Amino acid sequence: MKIAERIGQIKPSLTLAVDAKAKAMKKSGLDIVSFGVGEPDFDTPEHIKEAAIQALREGFTKYTPVSGIDELKEAVVFRFKEDLGLDYKANEVVVTCGGKHALYNIAQALWGPGDDVIVPAPYWVSYPPMILLAGANPIIVPTQEENGFKLTPEELKSAVTARTRAIILNSPSNPTGSVYSRKELEALGKVILEKDLTVVSDDIYDKILFDNQSFSNLAMLDSRFKERTIIVNGASKTYAMTGWRIGYLAGPAEIIKAIDMIQSHSTSNPTSIAQKASVAALMGPQDFVKQMVIEFDRRRVYIAERLKALPGVKTTLPQGAFYIFPAFSSYYGRKAGDRILKNSLDLADYLLEKALIAVVPGAAFGEESCVRFSYATSLMQIEKGMDRLEKVLREL
Ligand SMILES: Cc1ncc(COP(=O)(O)O)c(C=O)c1O
């Protein structure tokens, strides 16, 4: 069978490949410590599950409006106002089958052949393939570790050409945990206005912030930015609801209309009972989120200290999300048994085989010098994994 040409442009996700190998090893009886997962290790809160059960019992099991039920859109509008001070109307919101689906829809609605889209690296794995599948070109712009892996206005300016349509910003970042301050966004904003760029603001980790920081995105600066920004968020990370597949986006009415149309010919509505559960998540008590962040914070501080203490490993304390992205490049070129560790993939492979710990190679995120550790796992597991890592690195 002939597969469509555009599929040749994309590769399977490296993060899922590492995860599959780790799972196969686990299944064979090996005691793998996994730092690979991109989801909270907490269960979905009871009141959210109850809302889904009640919806099921009441027979809320039919098609809903394509872009989501009014009740959920109103809940999204409420959270934008309450948490970020942003005013949206329900017709400026689309509910999607996860944040990933929101981003995919945006790419389909906005970009096509001849369009360039700026993606600062390290980036979340799925941005470049989504841009390619829309027929557009991802323009990868490397950022510097000394700038906290955050894009500077100068870097942005020099990457923009006549074909540049948009930029994707992700703060807090997967994989680096970096967070853009309001001041940094203002500086980038000047270039964005000058070059007339659209902004996709992937805010999926906006509630997982440490050290009492407050969250900012470009739409919050003023109406000139709100008009050119599409915000992506969802229930997955904030409410430990990755499997429920509820995301949402908010932006100018014309893109909302386009995405509604795309959804009407592709997925139709997101799952009815997951939508009801998400209403409970957004409108119900938010203390679960606070408790989760307190726990992530304990793990963040611990894992950062352990990694910093390793010879040749460079890392900073992440400011948000639940990932840490240390540099291991001083180990590249070293001999490990009968092989040489050339890059992040070799190192990740070696750590999985010899230390039985699963990490994701930086190559998956466009940054070879690092590997990503997710600390969405218990402190006990983190301690065990770090002990193993320390031991194995000593042998290199
Ligand atoms: C940066 C980023 N954006 C979007 C998503 C999509 O999340 P979901 O589709 O589960 O809402 C993820 C999930 O890993 C992510 O890390």
XYZ file of C-alpha atoms in Angstrom, residues 63-386:
324
model
C -23.085 13.721 20.521
C -22.569 17.184 21.973
C -21.953 20.415 20.046
C -18.715 20.001 18.043
C -16.768 22.663 19.922
C -17.916 21.501 23.356
C -20.895 21.937 25.676
C -21.777 25.495 26.730
C -21.290 24.592 30.387
C -17.664 23.638 29.787
C -16.926 26.627 27.580
C -18.359 28.855 30.325
C -16.130 27.091 32.846
C -13.088 27.728 30.628
C -14.115 31.394 30.299
C -14.477 31.564 34.096
C -10.969 30.167 34.727
C -9.375 32.537 32.193
C -10.964 35.491 34.008
C -10.391 34.194 37.524
C -6.809 32.995 37.049
C -5.378 35.279 34.367
C -7.732 38.272 34.280
C -8.446 37.549 30.610
C -11.850 38.228 29.082
C -13.039 35.654 26.558
C -16.535 34.861 25.377
C -17.782 31.300 25.011
C -17.674 31.708 21.205
C -13.934 32.368 21.458
C -13.305 28.915 22.956
C -13.123 25.428 21.424
C -12.958 22.287 23.552
C -10.705 19.656 21.957
C -9.618 16.049 22.519
C -6.575 17.122 24.565
C -4.125 19.985 24.286
C -2.307 18.080 21.560
C -5.455 18.065 19.450
C -5.890 21.806 20.028
C -2.359 22.402 18.708
C -2.919 20.111 15.731
C -6.134 21.941 14.837
C -4.378 25.298 15.090
C -1.657 24.139 12.672
C -4.288 22.894 10.230
C -6.315 26.091 10.479
C -3.456 28.586 10.215
C -0.559 27.270 8.151
C 0.181 25.744 4.781
C 2.845 25.475 2.070
C 5.219 28.434 2.031
C 4.609 29.372 5.681
C 7.394 29.352 8.258
C 6.634 28.811 11.936
C 9.249 29.560 14.578
C 9.838 26.882 17.183
C 12.399 27.739 19.885
C 14.503 24.704 20.850
C 14.401 22.792 23.134
C 10.817 22.239 22.028
C 8.011 19.859 22.812
C 8.372 16.867 20.477
C 5.118 17.261 18.570
C 5.415 20.877 17.350
C 7.636 20.244 14.299
C 5.634 17.230 13.011
C 2.359 19.128 13.410
C 3.741 22.022 11.364
C 5.062 19.609 8.718
C 1.728 17.792 8.503
C 0.094 21.143 7.749
C 2.532 21.507 4.823
C 4.430 24.388 6.485
C 8.073 24.641 7.617
C 9.159 24.499 11.240
C 12.020 26.953 11.774
C 13.946 25.651 14.756
C 15.698 28.435 16.670
C 18.178 27.172 19.275
C 18.169 28.951 22.634
C 21.089 29.130 25.058
C 21.458 27.322 28.350
C 22.863 30.504 29.947
C 19.580 32.259 29.072
C 17.645 29.497 30.810
C 16.832 28.023 27.374
C 14.575 31.008 26.707
C 14.395 32.803 23.385
C 15.820 36.338 23.343
C 14.376 39.165 21.222
C 17.610 39.223 19.177
C 17.367 35.498 18.426
C 13.748 35.909 17.405
C 14.456 38.903 15.211
C 17.232 37.193 13.315
C 15.071 34.120 12.645
C 12.153 36.033 11.107
C 11.865 36.201 7.315
C 9.139 37.397 4.951
C 7.634 33.911 5.167
C 7.397 33.778 8.959
C 3.810 33.582 10.107
C 3.926 32.577 13.724
C 5.846 31.487 16.807
C 5.008 28.747 19.304
C 5.843 29.575 22.915
C 5.603 27.041 25.730
C 5.944 28.309 29.286
C 6.437 26.532 31.669
C 8.395 24.462 29.198
C 8.472 20.793 28.459
C 11.355 19.752 28.541
C 13.316 22.504 30.334
C 10.925 23.691 33.070
C 11.815 27.285 32.106
C 9.250 30.021 32.624
C 9.092 33.341 30.763
C 8.615 36.351 33.029
C 6.291 39.164 32.050
C 9.321 41.345 31.336
C 10.830 38.748 29.001
C 7.507 38.421 27.191
C 7.285 42.192 26.789
C 10.728 42.202 25.180
C 9.761 39.389 22.791
C 6.426 41.141 22.233
C 8.107 44.142 20.636
C 9.547 41.919 17.898
C 6.276 40.010 17.563
C 4.356 43.239 16.897
C 7.022 44.657 14.623
C 7.122 41.478 12.526
C 3.357 40.929 12.695
C 3.535 37.367 14.028
C 0.760 35.166 15.358
C 1.516 33.576 18.726
C 0.526 30.099 19.814
C 0.852 30.097 23.582
C 0.990 26.542 24.900
C 0.090 27.105 28.560
C -0.617 23.465 29.421
C 1.659 23.660 32.538
C 0.529 27.127 33.686
C -0.676 25.871 37.086
C 2.533 23.966 37.827
C 4.738 26.862 38.900
C 7.167 27.053 41.810
C 8.605 29.669 44.192
C 5.386 31.736 44.280
C 5.805 32.948 40.734
C 2.777 34.281 38.958
C 2.026 33.122 35.454
C 2.167 35.392 32.402
C 1.471 34.828 28.749
C 1.526 37.215 25.812
C -2.257 37.623 25.593
C -2.157 39.072 29.122
C 0.081 41.999 28.097
C -2.582 44.020 26.270
C -5.240 43.787 23.558
C -2.704 44.122 20.713
C -1.255 40.791 21.846
C -4.533 39.128 22.775
C -5.756 39.691 19.197
C -2.806 37.780 17.751
C -2.523 35.014 20.365
C -4.187 31.626 20.570
C -3.953 30.074 24.022
C -3.821 26.305 24.420
C -4.535 24.614 27.724
C -6.319 21.550 29.039
C -7.267 19.300 31.913
C -4.473 16.725 31.470
C -1.661 18.116 33.583
C -3.534 20.416 35.984
C -6.066 17.856 37.170
C -4.182 14.593 36.510
C -6.585 13.815 33.667
C -4.280 12.744 30.838
C -6.467 9.816 29.813
C -9.690 11.817 29.675
C -8.499 13.760 26.627
C -9.871 17.214 27.239
C -8.026 20.288 26.035
C -9.165 23.705 24.929
C -8.048 26.764 23.042
C -9.084 30.395 23.076
C -8.494 33.058 20.488
C -10.011 35.420 17.929
C -13.428 34.379 16.629
C -12.281 33.709 13.021
C -9.833 30.986 14.047
C -12.429 29.521 16.403
C -14.832 29.228 13.485
C -12.181 27.552 11.307
C -11.317 25.050 14.036
C -14.961 24.306 14.735
C -15.229 23.391 11.049
C -12.100 21.194 11.118
C -13.405 19.402 14.186
C -16.834 18.959 12.593
C -15.174 16.980 9.775
C -12.653 15.077 11.883
C -13.254 14.193 15.535
C -16.661 15.839 16.156
C -17.087 16.618 19.849
C -14.700 15.523 22.614
C -16.134 12.707 24.767
C -19.387 13.793 26.398
C -18.760 12.454 29.906
C -15.143 13.704 29.927
C -16.553 17.167 29.215
C -18.847 16.910 32.254
C -15.894 15.744 34.363
C -13.899 18.740 33.148
C -16.649 21.148 34.234
C -16.252 19.706 37.742
C -12.464 20.052 37.451
C -12.513 23.704 36.389
C -15.386 24.863 38.631
C -14.735 22.665 41.686
C -12.226 23.108 44.517
C -8.713 23.858 43.264
C -6.837 22.671 46.379
C -5.849 19.407 44.650
C -3.703 21.432 42.257
C -1.968 23.211 45.151
C -1.231 19.921 46.900
C 0.139 18.404 43.705
C 2.426 21.392 43.133
C 3.727 21.181 46.734
C 4.633 17.535 46.123
C 6.268 18.284 42.749
C 8.242 21.045 44.429
C 9.737 18.657 47.033
C 10.792 16.302 44.266
C 12.127 19.128 42.091
C 14.444 20.390 44.826
C 15.638 16.869 45.650
C 16.329 15.739 42.090
C 18.056 19.018 41.191
C 20.383 18.683 44.186
C 21.241 15.090 43.359
C 21.893 15.907 39.686
C 23.996 18.965 40.531
C 26.186 16.830 42.788
C 27.131 14.527 39.895
C 30.527 15.274 38.354
C 30.254 16.736 34.844
C 26.477 17.227 34.994
C 25.148 20.770 34.642
C 21.653 21.735 35.625
C 19.525 24.578 36.928
C 16.479 24.458 39.152
C 13.399 24.252 36.905
C 10.751 26.920 37.511
C 7.682 25.025 36.381
C 6.181 21.809 34.919
C 7.594 18.503 36.239
C 10.730 18.028 34.160
C 14.404 18.731 34.632
C 16.778 18.912 31.668
C 20.416 18.511 32.776
C 23.378 18.582 30.390
C 25.384 15.361 30.203
C 27.526 16.244 27.200
C 30.743 15.895 29.213
C 30.051 12.148 29.122
C 29.781 12.015 25.336
C 32.789 10.400 23.719
C 33.438 8.202 26.758
C 33.848 4.489 26.475
C 31.159 2.298 28.019
C 32.246 -1.330 27.738
C 32.738 -1.986 24.049
C 30.877 1.097 22.810
C 31.360 4.850 22.747
C 28.553 7.067 24.031
C 28.261 9.492 21.148
C 25.106 11.426 21.962
C 21.951 11.731 24.096
C 20.343 8.680 22.522
C 23.383 6.484 23.294
C 23.439 7.805 26.853
C 19.703 7.199 27.382
C 20.104 3.677 25.994
C 23.082 3.034 28.241
C 21.272 4.314 31.344
C 18.306 2.093 30.573
C 20.429 -1.016 30.115
C 23.011 -0.500 32.856
C 21.230 1.568 35.500
C 17.698 0.403 34.678
C 16.530 3.996 34.572
C 14.438 5.418 31.741
C 15.109 9.002 30.620
C 14.323 10.763 27.355
C 17.259 11.782 25.115
C 17.568 15.518 24.479
C 17.606 14.803 20.732
C 13.824 14.286 20.967
C 13.540 17.958 21.935
C 16.170 19.330 19.550
C 18.936 19.651 22.187
C 21.644 16.998 22.033
C 23.584 18.000 25.126
C 20.803 17.137 27.596
C 18.486 14.364 28.705
C 15.044 14.872 30.225
C 14.021 13.500 33.610
C 10.348 13.667 34.547
C 9.917 13.809 38.320
C 6.274 12.800 38.150
C 7.182 9.765 40.196
C 7.520 9.166 43.955
C 10.399 10.586 45.975
C 11.401 7.013 46.820
C 11.673 6.108 43.142
C 13.624 9.299 42.451
C 16.073 8.461 45.231
C 16.537 4.924 43.922
C 17.043 6.193 40.375
C 19.566 8.826 41.428
